Amino acid sequence: MARKYLVRTFGCQMNEHDSERIAGVLEADGLEATTEVSEADVVVLNTCCIRENADNKLYGTLGHLKSEKDRRPELEIVVGGCLAQKDREVVQQRAPYVDVVMGTHNVGRVSELLEAARRDGPTMEILEATAAADHEAFPSALPAKREQGWAAWVTIQFGCDNSCAFCIVPAVRGPEISRPFGDVLDEVRRVAADGVTEVTLLGQNVDSYGRDLTLRVRGEHDGAPAGTPSHEFVVGEAWLTEREAMCASGRARPLFADLLRAVGSVPGIRRVRFTSPHPKDMRAETIAAMAHTAAVCEHLHLPMQSGSNEVLAAMHRGYTAERYLRVVHDARIGIDDLALTTDVIVGFPGETEADFEATLEVCAEAQFDSAYTFIYSSRPGTEAAEMTAAFVDHAVSVNRMERLRAVIERSAVRANKARIGRVDEVVVTGPSRRDPSMITGLTRHNKRIHLPAPAGVRPRPGTYVSALVTEARMTSLVGEIVDIGDSPVHRTRIPVSAG
């Protein structure tokens, strides 16, 4: 009987994508997936460290697993991800029964590390972020076990060169390193051949993707003939053509707009999404690429964090509220029927009532379709964590959060109501959790929509349908199917163990 594994993910899309790779590696090693801890031979907890509740969730889960480990000593427990990268010794101290602690750059070695733990006892393997570029920065060759056969995440960069005062990412993911242009396209082509129709490009700051690649090519190859295959693989054809036209080394610039156009032209890819851009790096060519590449969805998630210039400066965000609103204006003018979402932090150290009022004003003007809103959470190792004298009282932050949500909800309802009477393209994601007679899907604007299943027909997940929007709710839409496209074709690559 095959051994079984369970992977639980705490965190963002980067963590989810890493979990897919971990699952793929374990299946290549002969394990089968399960959703029950009681059935699992291996439990992997893939962690986040952005907010305090991620710590609480991890240690709470580890507490429950201890009793299972006491009952079944052969159970193997792995803790990976950002929290493991940052607090490796703490994890081992608080949960000495964990078999493997591995960092963010050891995804491909999970089976190897488990074998080492069986042989030598509890194992910790943390590759420092600064060394990742020479190791396994982009484990694109690893097998992946995707939860949705029609959608895939594709990592285009890892790490971050920004210095946001509240963020721990640079410490755990390392400096910003872009994946070669051709490598990204090769993975997109592979997943498209497997039946994937929607890809989401992942990076900590996708706007700046490729700047380091063009710097490298310019620096290493000044005076060398442009257009060689190796150059094109690293930076793409468009930049090389531009460089040749300039009869010079070519300006070092981001390649994200070029990448959007290239990914959007891969046969079989119907939708392209990305997360997350940085407002200070949002360029006109990216807006143009979104507008003119049919596969790129009309949805922009643009993290604002605050509408106060003083708070933005304290956060080291690199833009003002006025600049942020100019980007919003340019995006709405340039991209027809754009949906705009954001992130907002309430109660950042030193935030005054006037600062918060400024945030409300910017949110009201931006007219977001939705927002991820958070009360500031201190993360050890960040600059903001040292601003203890300026911490905002929790009760004040809670009150501000309620007021912020009221503003966001008004614009969300307004945006959803504006879609009533329109026919939207919807990809079916599965049955409704609350009502089995309904199916659920996502529009190109990343809005969830609930649809009555046609009599005798239940479209499979990944099927594209046309739906008339008939009702608007605060966080979703309701509609009726007017046309059903072809059923999806998902091909599953059988992973082969290297052993």
Short mmCIF file of C-alpha atoms in Angstrom, two decimals:
data_model
loop_
_atom_site.label_atom_id
_atom_site.label_comp_id
_atom_site.label_asym_id
_atom_site.label_seq_id
_atom_site.Cartn_x
_atom_site.Cartn_y
_atom_site.Cartn_z
CA MET A 1 0.00 0.00 0.00
CA ALA A 2 1.33 3.42 -0.97
CA ARG A 3 2.34 5.83 1.77
CA LYS A 4 0.28 9.02 1.96
CA TYR A 5 1.06 12.70 2.42
CA LEU A 6 -0.85 15.82 3.40
CA VAL A 7 0.28 19.39 2.64
CA ARG A 8 -1.22 22.36 4.48
CA THR A 9 -0.40 25.87 3.35
CA PHE A 10 -0.37 29.04 5.43
CA GLY A 11 0.16 32.14 3.32
CA CYS A 12 0.16 33.74 -0.10
CA GLN A 13 0.18 32.49 -3.69
CA MET A 14 3.95 32.00 -3.49
CA ASN A 15 3.42 29.54 -0.66
CA GLU A 16 0.59 27.83 -2.54
CA HIS A 17 2.82 27.42 -5.58
CA ASP A 18 5.65 26.02 -3.44
CA SER A 19 3.13 23.56 -1.97
CA GLU A 20 2.25 22.37 -5.46
CA ARG A 21 5.92 21.64 -6.06
CA ILE A 22 6.29 19.87 -2.71
CA ALA A 23 3.26 17.70 -3.53
CA GLY A 24 4.69 16.94 -6.95
CA VAL A 25 8.02 15.87 -5.50
CA LEU A 26 6.35 13.61 -2.93
CA GLU A 27 4.16 11.99 -5.58
CA ALA A 28 7.24 11.45 -7.74
CA ASP A 29 8.61 9.58 -4.73
CA GLY A 30 5.56 7.28 -4.75
CA LEU A 31 3.33 8.90 -2.12
CA GLU A 32 -0.38 9.53 -2.56
CA ALA A 33 -2.33 12.57 -1.38
CA THR A 34 -4.80 12.48 1.49
CA THR A 35 -6.87 15.11 3.26
CA GLU A 36 -6.92 13.28 6.61
CA VAL A 37 -4.14 13.64 9.15
CA SER A 38 -5.03 10.21 10.54
CA GLU A 39 -4.20 8.65 7.16
CA ALA A 40 -1.03 10.62 6.45
CA ASP A 41 2.45 9.17 6.74
CA VAL A 42 3.96 12.59 5.99
CA VAL A 43 2.48 15.97 6.96
CA VAL A 44 4.02 19.11 5.45
CA LEU A 45 3.18 22.53 6.88
CA ASN A 46 4.23 25.22 4.40
CA THR A 47 4.37 28.46 6.33
CA CYS A 48 4.08 32.22 5.97
CA CYS A 49 5.55 34.83 8.31
CA ILE A 50 3.93 38.03 7.07
CA ARG A 51 1.48 38.35 9.95
CA GLU A 52 1.31 37.18 13.54
CA ASN A 53 -1.69 34.91 13.04
CA ALA A 54 0.44 32.81 10.67
CA ASP A 55 2.68 31.95 13.64
CA ASN A 56 -0.34 31.14 15.77
CA LYS A 57 -1.81 28.89 13.09
CA LEU A 58 1.44 27.00 12.68
CA TYR A 59 2.08 26.34 16.35
CA GLY A 60 -1.58 25.54 16.96
CA THR A 61 -1.45 22.96 14.19
CA LEU A 62 1.84 21.55 15.48
CA GLY A 63 0.24 21.20 18.91
CA HIS A 64 -2.52 19.06 17.43
CA LEU A 65 0.01 17.02 15.47
CA LYS A 66 2.01 16.20 18.61
CA SER A 67 -0.76 13.97 19.95
CA GLU A 68 -0.91 12.24 16.57
CA LYS A 69 2.86 11.82 16.61
CA ASP A 70 2.67 10.38 20.14
CA ARG A 71 0.08 7.89 18.89
CA ARG A 72 1.98 7.13 15.68
CA PRO A 73 5.74 7.74 16.13
CA GLU A 74 6.32 6.82 12.49
CA LEU A 75 4.42 9.95 11.37
CA GLU A 76 6.85 12.36 9.70
CA ILE A 77 6.32 16.11 10.11
CA VAL A 78 7.91 18.73 7.85
CA VAL A 79 7.80 22.49 8.44
CA GLY A 80 8.81 24.57 5.42
CA GLY A 81 8.33 28.02 3.96
CA CYS A 82 9.01 31.54 5.13
CA LEU A 83 8.55 31.02 8.87
CA ALA A 84 10.90 28.06 8.77
CA GLN A 85 13.42 30.20 6.87
CA LYS A 86 13.22 33.00 9.45
CA ASP A 87 12.70 31.12 12.74
CA ARG A 88 14.35 27.77 12.10
CA GLU A 89 15.77 27.37 15.63
CA VAL A 90 12.52 28.57 17.23
CA VAL A 91 10.55 25.91 15.35
CA GLN A 92 12.94 23.21 16.52
CA GLN A 93 12.84 24.45 20.10
CA ARG A 94 9.06 24.74 20.30
CA ALA A 95 8.36 21.51 18.42
CA PRO A 96 11.35 19.17 18.77
CA TYR A 97 9.23 16.33 17.41
CA VAL A 98 9.28 17.90 13.93
CA ASP A 99 11.37 15.72 11.62
CA VAL A 100 12.41 18.27 8.98
CA VAL A 101 12.66 22.07 9.04
CA MET A 102 13.44 23.45 5.58
CA GLY A 103 13.56 26.93 4.12
CA THR A 104 12.01 28.54 1.09
CA HIS A 105 14.77 27.43 -1.27
CA ASN A 106 14.73 23.72 -0.43
CA VAL A 107 11.41 22.74 -2.01
CA GLY A 108 12.98 20.25 -4.38
CA ARG A 109 14.83 18.41 -1.60
CA VAL A 110 11.87 17.44 0.60
CA SER A 111 12.17 13.70 -0.12
CA GLU A 112 15.92 13.78 0.35
CA LEU A 113 15.57 15.60 3.68
CA LEU A 114 12.96 13.14 4.89
CA GLU A 115 15.35 10.29 4.10
CA ALA A 116 18.11 12.07 6.03
CA ALA A 117 15.77 12.48 9.03
CA ARG A 118 14.94 8.78 9.01
CA ARG A 119 18.64 7.99 9.00
CA ASP A 120 20.08 10.70 11.27
CA GLY A 121 17.17 12.13 13.24
CA PRO A 122 15.56 15.60 13.07
CA THR A 123 17.03 17.58 10.18
CA MET A 124 17.22 21.30 9.46
CA GLU A 125 18.20 22.55 6.00
CA ILE A 126 18.06 26.29 5.36
CA LEU A 127 19.68 27.65 2.22
CA GLU A 128 20.41 31.31 2.78
CA ALA A 129 18.48 33.57 0.42
CA THR A 130 21.65 35.21 -0.91
CA ALA A 131 22.88 31.83 -2.17
CA ALA A 132 19.62 30.78 -3.77
CA ALA A 133 20.46 32.13 -7.21
CA ASP A 134 23.25 29.58 -7.47
CA HIS A 135 21.07 26.71 -6.23
CA GLU A 136 17.36 26.18 -6.87
CA ALA A 137 15.93 29.66 -7.33
CA PHE A 138 13.33 28.47 -9.82
CA PRO A 139 12.63 24.74 -9.53
CA SER A 140 10.72 24.77 -12.82
CA ALA A 141 11.83 21.22 -13.58
CA LEU A 142 10.11 19.92 -10.46
CA PRO A 143 6.79 18.10 -10.88
CA ALA A 144 3.75 19.97 -9.59
CA LYS A 145 0.46 18.66 -8.22
CA ARG A 146 -2.07 21.38 -9.12
CA GLU A 147 -5.38 21.58 -7.32
CA GLN A 148 -7.05 23.04 -10.41
CA GLY A 149 -6.18 21.40 -13.71
CA TRP A 150 -7.18 24.45 -15.73
CA ALA A 151 -5.13 27.04 -13.80
CA ALA A 152 -1.46 27.29 -12.90
CA TRP A 153 0.86 29.63 -11.06
CA VAL A 154 4.14 30.45 -12.77
CA THR A 155 6.91 32.07 -10.76
CA ILE A 156 8.76 34.79 -12.72
CA GLN A 157 10.96 36.17 -9.94
CA PHE A 158 11.71 35.66 -6.30
CA GLY A 159 13.02 37.96 -3.60
CA CYS A 160 12.58 41.69 -3.31
CA ASP A 161 14.87 44.73 -3.48
CA ASN A 162 12.42 47.07 -1.77
CA SER A 163 12.71 48.03 1.90
CA CYS A 164 9.11 48.40 3.08
CA ALA A 165 9.30 48.98 6.83
CA PHE A 166 6.57 46.43 7.65
CA CYS A 167 7.71 43.57 5.40
CA ILE A 168 9.87 40.57 6.25
CA VAL A 169 9.94 39.17 2.69
CA PRO A 170 13.44 40.42 1.71
CA ALA A 171 14.86 38.69 4.78
CA VAL A 172 13.30 35.32 3.99
CA ARG A 173 13.12 35.36 0.18
CA GLY A 174 16.34 37.26 -0.49
CA PRO A 175 17.23 39.88 -3.11
CA GLU A 176 15.21 40.18 -6.30
CA ILE A 177 16.22 37.72 -8.99
CA SER A 178 14.31 37.38 -12.25
CA ARG A 179 13.81 34.09 -14.00
CA PRO A 180 15.11 34.01 -17.60
CA PHE A 181 12.48 35.12 -20.11
CA GLY A 182 12.68 31.92 -22.15
CA ASP A 183 12.44 29.73 -19.05
CA VAL A 184 9.14 31.38 -18.08
CA LEU A 185 7.75 30.89 -21.58
CA ASP A 186 8.87 27.26 -21.66
CA GLU A 187 6.91 26.54 -18.46
CA VAL A 188 3.83 28.36 -19.78
CA ARG A 189 3.97 26.29 -22.95
CA ARG A 190 4.28 23.09 -20.89
CA VAL A 191 1.28 23.85 -18.70
CA ALA A 192 -0.72 24.90 -21.78
CA ALA A 193 0.08 21.53 -23.33
CA ASP A 194 -1.32 19.94 -20.16
CA GLY A 195 -4.66 21.70 -20.68
CA VAL A 196 -4.08 24.77 -18.50
CA THR A 197 -5.90 27.81 -19.88
CA GLU A 198 -5.19 30.38 -17.13
CA VAL A 199 -1.80 31.30 -15.70
CA THR A 200 -0.99 33.68 -12.88
CA LEU A 201 2.50 35.17 -12.99
CA LEU A 202 3.98 35.40 -9.49
CA GLY A 203 6.59 37.74 -8.07
CA GLN A 204 7.13 40.04 -5.13
CA ASN A 205 7.34 43.01 -7.51
CA VAL A 206 6.39 41.87 -11.00
CA ASP A 207 6.67 45.43 -12.39
CA SER A 208 10.45 45.26 -12.07
CA TYR A 209 10.75 41.77 -13.59
CA GLY A 210 13.75 41.51 -15.89
CA ARG A 211 15.58 44.71 -14.97
CA ASP A 212 18.38 42.59 -13.53
CA LEU A 213 18.42 40.43 -16.68
CA THR A 214 18.86 43.41 -19.01
CA LEU A 215 21.57 44.81 -16.74
CA ARG A 216 23.36 41.49 -16.90
CA VAL A 217 23.18 41.16 -20.68
CA ARG A 218 24.17 44.77 -21.21
CA GLY A 219 27.05 44.52 -18.77
CA GLU A 220 28.41 41.18 -19.94
CA HIS A 221 27.93 41.59 -23.66
CA ASP A 222 28.62 45.22 -24.57
CA GLY A 223 29.99 45.19 -28.08
CA ALA A 224 29.00 41.57 -28.69
CA PRO A 225 26.57 40.68 -31.48
CA ALA A 226 23.00 40.90 -30.28
CA GLY A 227 20.35 38.34 -31.07
CA THR A 228 22.17 35.13 -30.24
CA PRO A 229 19.89 32.39 -28.89
CA SER A 230 21.34 32.66 -25.38
CA HIS A 231 20.59 36.39 -25.31
CA GLU A 232 17.05 35.84 -26.48
CA PHE A 233 16.47 33.13 -23.89
CA VAL A 234 17.56 35.47 -21.08
CA VAL A 235 15.84 38.73 -22.04
CA GLY A 236 13.43 37.96 -24.88
CA GLU A 237 13.34 39.07 -28.49
CA ALA A 238 11.74 42.49 -27.96
CA TRP A 239 14.55 43.90 -25.82
CA LEU A 240 17.21 42.59 -28.20
CA THR A 241 15.41 44.18 -31.15
CA GLU A 242 15.25 47.47 -29.25
CA ARG A 243 18.93 47.21 -28.39
CA GLU A 244 19.89 46.58 -32.01
CA ALA A 245 17.76 49.50 -33.21
CA MET A 246 19.57 51.79 -30.78
CA CYS A 247 22.95 50.60 -32.11
CA ALA A 248 24.16 50.57 -28.53
CA SER A 249 24.10 48.42 -25.44
CA GLY A 250 20.40 49.12 -24.87
CA ARG A 251 18.88 50.66 -21.79
CA ALA A 252 18.41 48.42 -18.81
CA ARG A 253 14.67 48.25 -18.25
CA PRO A 254 12.05 45.88 -16.85
CA LEU A 255 10.71 43.23 -19.20
CA PHE A 256 7.30 42.72 -17.64
CA ALA A 257 5.32 44.30 -20.49
CA ASP A 258 7.23 42.15 -22.98
CA LEU A 259 6.50 39.08 -20.86
CA LEU A 260 2.76 39.80 -20.67
CA ARG A 261 2.57 40.01 -24.46
CA ALA A 262 4.61 36.84 -24.94
CA VAL A 263 2.71 34.77 -22.37
CA GLY A 264 -0.60 36.06 -23.72
CA SER A 265 0.32 34.77 -27.19
CA VAL A 266 1.03 31.17 -26.11
CA PRO A 267 -1.52 28.91 -27.83
CA GLY A 268 -4.12 27.58 -25.42
CA ILE A 269 -3.70 30.34 -22.82
CA ARG A 270 -6.98 32.25 -22.52
CA ARG A 271 -6.34 34.20 -19.32
CA VAL A 272 -3.22 35.80 -17.87
CA ARG A 273 -3.17 37.26 -14.36
CA PHE A 274 -0.32 38.53 -12.22
CA THR A 275 0.49 39.49 -8.66
CA SER A 276 1.76 41.71 -7.26
CA PRO A 277 2.87 44.91 -8.95
CA HIS A 278 4.31 47.86 -7.04
CA PRO A 279 2.75 51.29 -7.62
CA LYS A 280 6.14 53.02 -7.80
CA ASP A 281 7.18 50.77 -10.69
CA MET A 282 3.92 50.62 -12.66
CA ARG A 283 4.88 51.79 -16.14
CA ALA A 284 2.91 53.01 -19.13
CA GLU A 285 4.10 50.07 -21.23
CA THR A 286 2.65 47.62 -18.72
CA ILE A 287 -0.73 49.32 -18.90
CA ALA A 288 -0.50 49.23 -22.71
CA ALA A 289 0.38 45.53 -22.66
CA MET A 290 -2.61 44.81 -20.45
CA ALA A 291 -4.87 46.78 -22.76
CA HIS A 292 -3.64 45.27 -26.03
CA THR A 293 -3.02 41.64 -25.06
CA ALA A 294 -6.38 39.90 -25.30
CA ALA A 295 -5.52 37.14 -22.83
CA VAL A 296 -4.50 39.52 -20.04
CA CYS A 297 -7.46 39.93 -17.69
CA GLU A 298 -8.99 43.34 -17.00
CA HIS A 299 -8.07 43.18 -13.34
CA LEU A 300 -5.28 45.03 -11.56
CA HIS A 301 -4.36 44.33 -7.95
CA LEU A 302 -2.35 47.41 -6.93
CA PRO A 303 -1.36 47.42 -3.24
CA MET A 304 -1.80 50.91 -1.79
CA GLN A 305 -1.16 50.21 1.93
CA SER A 306 -2.01 53.79 3.00
CA GLY A 307 -3.41 57.01 1.59
CA SER A 308 -1.32 59.23 3.87
CA ASN A 309 1.90 60.61 2.43
CA GLU A 310 3.44 60.69 5.89
CA VAL A 311 2.63 57.04 6.52
CA LEU A 312 3.73 56.02 3.02
CA ALA A 313 7.07 57.74 3.65
CA ALA A 314 7.44 55.95 6.99
CA MET A 315 6.65 52.68 5.23
CA HIS A 316 9.32 53.45 2.55
CA ARG A 317 6.81 52.78 -0.19
CA GLY A 318 8.41 55.15 -2.70
CA TYR A 319 5.28 56.96 -3.88
CA THR A 320 2.75 59.49 -2.67
CA ALA A 321 -1.02 59.24 -2.58
CA GLU A 322 -1.17 61.62 -5.53
CA ARG A 323 1.16 59.44 -7.58
CA TYR A 324 -0.85 56.36 -6.68
CA LEU A 325 -4.04 58.01 -7.89
CA ARG A 326 -2.32 59.06 -11.14
CA VAL A 327 -1.44 55.41 -11.77
CA VAL A 328 -5.06 54.45 -11.05
CA HIS A 329 -6.29 57.15 -13.44
CA ASP A 330 -3.89 56.08 -16.19
CA ALA A 331 -4.87 52.41 -15.76
CA ARG A 332 -8.60 53.16 -15.92
CA ILE A 333 -8.12 55.34 -19.00
CA GLY A 334 -5.85 52.82 -20.70
CA ILE A 335 -7.69 49.57 -19.88
CA ASP A 336 -11.35 49.34 -20.77
CA ASP A 337 -13.68 48.01 -18.05
CA LEU A 338 -10.89 47.61 -15.47
CA ALA A 339 -11.50 46.06 -12.03
CA LEU A 340 -9.17 47.45 -9.36
CA THR A 341 -8.32 45.82 -6.04
CA THR A 342 -5.78 46.70 -3.37
CA ASP A 343 -4.21 46.06 0.04
CA VAL A 344 -4.54 48.50 2.95
CA ILE A 345 -2.82 48.41 6.34
CA VAL A 346 -4.61 50.12 9.24
CA GLY A 347 -2.80 51.29 12.35
CA PHE A 348 0.76 51.43 11.05
CA PRO A 349 3.00 52.87 13.79
CA GLY A 350 2.50 56.62 14.05
CA GLU A 351 -0.74 56.68 12.01
CA THR A 352 -2.83 59.61 13.23
CA GLU A 353 -6.54 60.22 12.75
CA ALA A 354 -5.66 62.67 9.99
CA ASP A 355 -3.51 60.02 8.28
CA PHE A 356 -6.37 57.56 8.43
CA GLU A 357 -8.84 60.11 7.06
CA ALA A 358 -6.48 60.59 4.12
CA THR A 359 -6.62 56.83 3.52
CA LEU A 360 -10.41 56.92 3.49
CA GLU A 361 -10.36 59.79 0.99
CA VAL A 362 -8.01 57.98 -1.39
CA CYS A 363 -10.08 54.78 -1.15
CA ALA A 364 -13.25 56.73 -1.93
CA GLU A 365 -11.61 58.33 -4.95
CA ALA A 366 -10.00 55.14 -6.26
CA GLN A 367 -13.32 53.23 -6.13
CA PHE A 368 -11.86 49.81 -5.47
CA ASP A 369 -13.79 46.70 -6.46
CA SER A 370 -12.52 45.06 -3.28
CA ALA A 371 -9.61 45.27 -0.85
CA TYR A 372 -7.62 43.10 1.47
CA THR A 373 -7.56 45.11 4.69
CA PHE A 374 -5.31 44.35 7.64
CA ILE A 375 -4.61 45.74 11.08
CA TYR A 376 -0.86 46.30 11.37
CA SER A 377 0.92 43.28 12.84
CA SER A 378 4.44 43.71 14.19
CA ARG A 379 6.94 41.29 12.67
CA PRO A 380 10.29 40.88 14.46
CA GLY A 381 13.15 41.71 12.14
CA THR A 382 11.38 44.57 10.36
CA GLU A 383 12.05 48.27 10.86
CA ALA A 384 8.47 48.96 11.91
CA ALA A 385 8.72 46.43 14.74
CA GLU A 386 11.20 48.77 16.42
CA MET A 387 8.74 51.70 16.39
CA THR A 388 7.17 50.55 19.65
CA ALA A 389 6.66 54.06 21.01
CA ALA A 390 4.47 54.84 17.99
CA PHE A 391 2.30 51.72 18.04
CA VAL A 392 -1.40 52.51 17.60
CA ASP A 393 -3.80 51.29 20.28
CA HIS A 394 -5.51 48.11 19.09
CA ALA A 395 -9.02 49.42 19.89
CA VAL A 396 -8.32 52.49 17.74
CA SER A 397 -7.15 50.26 14.88
CA VAL A 398 -10.26 48.09 15.14
CA ASN A 399 -12.49 51.17 14.93
CA ARG A 400 -10.59 52.43 11.91
CA MET A 401 -10.82 49.04 10.24
CA GLU A 402 -14.61 49.08 10.55
CA ARG A 403 -14.78 52.54 8.99
CA LEU A 404 -12.44 51.54 6.18
CA ARG A 405 -14.48 48.45 5.37
CA ALA A 406 -17.62 50.57 5.10
CA VAL A 407 -15.95 52.72 2.43
CA ILE A 408 -14.60 49.70 0.54
CA GLU A 409 -17.96 47.94 0.70
CA ARG A 410 -19.75 50.92 -0.82
CA SER A 411 -17.48 50.98 -3.86
CA ALA A 412 -17.56 47.17 -4.14
CA VAL A 413 -21.36 47.09 -4.25
CA ARG A 414 -21.38 49.96 -6.75
CA ALA A 415 -18.90 48.13 -9.02
CA ASN A 416 -20.86 44.88 -8.83
CA LYS A 417 -24.19 46.58 -9.55
CA ALA A 418 -22.65 48.15 -12.65
CA ARG A 419 -22.25 44.64 -14.09
CA ILE A 420 -25.97 43.78 -13.94
CA GLY A 421 -27.23 43.23 -17.47
CA ARG A 422 -23.81 42.48 -18.89
CA VAL A 423 -22.66 39.16 -20.31
CA ASP A 424 -19.35 38.09 -18.80
CA GLU A 425 -16.98 35.27 -19.65
CA VAL A 426 -16.85 32.89 -16.68
CA VAL A 427 -14.59 29.93 -15.96
CA VAL A 428 -16.38 27.30 -13.87
CA THR A 429 -14.54 26.52 -10.63
CA GLY A 430 -16.94 23.92 -9.23
CA PRO A 431 -20.21 23.50 -7.35
CA SER A 432 -21.35 26.10 -4.85
CA ARG A 433 -20.43 25.17 -1.29
CA ARG A 434 -23.73 26.42 0.08
CA ASP A 435 -26.15 25.37 -2.65
CA PRO A 436 -25.50 22.17 -4.66
CA SER A 437 -27.95 23.33 -7.32
CA MET A 438 -25.61 26.22 -8.18
CA ILE A 439 -22.19 26.27 -9.79
CA THR A 440 -19.54 28.84 -9.09
CA GLY A 441 -17.09 30.56 -11.40
CA LEU A 442 -14.75 33.49 -11.85
CA THR A 443 -15.06 36.33 -14.33
CA ARG A 444 -12.11 37.92 -16.07
CA HIS A 445 -12.39 40.66 -13.42
CA ASN A 446 -11.71 38.01 -10.75
CA LYS A 447 -15.24 38.34 -9.39
CA ARG A 448 -16.94 35.25 -8.05
CA ILE A 449 -20.28 34.50 -9.69
CA HIS A 450 -22.96 31.94 -8.79
CA LEU A 451 -24.99 30.35 -11.58
CA PRO A 452 -27.91 27.89 -11.59
CA ALA A 453 -26.75 24.69 -13.24
CA PRO A 454 -28.68 24.09 -16.48
CA ALA A 455 -31.08 21.15 -16.38
CA GLY A 456 -29.23 17.93 -17.09
CA VAL A 457 -25.92 19.74 -17.58
CA ARG A 458 -23.18 20.39 -15.05
CA PRO A 459 -20.15 22.00 -16.70
CA ARG A 460 -16.84 20.64 -15.45
CA PRO A 461 -14.37 22.91 -13.64
CA GLY A 462 -12.32 24.71 -16.24
CA THR A 463 -15.23 25.04 -18.68
CA TYR A 464 -15.76 28.54 -20.04
CA VAL A 465 -19.33 29.80 -20.17
CA SER A 466 -21.02 33.07 -21.02
CA ALA A 467 -23.20 34.36 -18.20
CA LEU A 468 -25.71 37.18 -17.95
CA VAL A 469 -25.27 39.00 -14.63
CA THR A 470 -28.65 39.35 -12.92
CA GLU A 471 -27.83 40.25 -9.32
CA ALA A 472 -25.07 42.01 -7.41
CA ARG A 473 -23.98 41.17 -3.90
CA MET A 474 -21.24 42.77 -1.86
CA THR A 475 -18.61 40.11 -2.56
CA SER A 476 -20.06 38.22 -5.52
CA LEU A 477 -22.41 38.22 -8.48
CA VAL A 478 -25.37 36.04 -9.48
CA GLY A 479 -26.17 35.23 -13.08
CA GLU A 480 -27.59 32.88 -15.70
CA ILE A 481 -25.65 30.80 -18.20
CA VAL A 482 -26.40 31.83 -21.78
CA ASP A 483 -23.79 29.70 -23.57
CA ILE A 484 -21.47 26.81 -22.67
CA GLY A 485 -18.11 26.35 -24.33
CA ASP A 486 -16.08 23.19 -24.85
CA SER A 487 -15.25 21.02 -21.86
CA PRO A 488 -11.66 21.36 -20.68
CA VAL A 489 -9.01 18.82 -21.54
CA HIS A 490 -6.61 18.27 -18.65
CA ARG A 491 -3.55 16.15 -19.19
CA THR A 492 -1.72 14.94 -16.11
CA ARG A 493 1.99 14.33 -16.44
CA ILE A 494 2.95 11.21 -14.50
CA PRO A 495 5.89 12.16 -12.28
CA VAL A 496 8.84 9.83 -12.46
CA SER A 497 11.02 9.42 -9.43
CA ALA A 498 14.70 10.00 -9.97
CA GLY A 499 15.25 6.98 -7.76
#
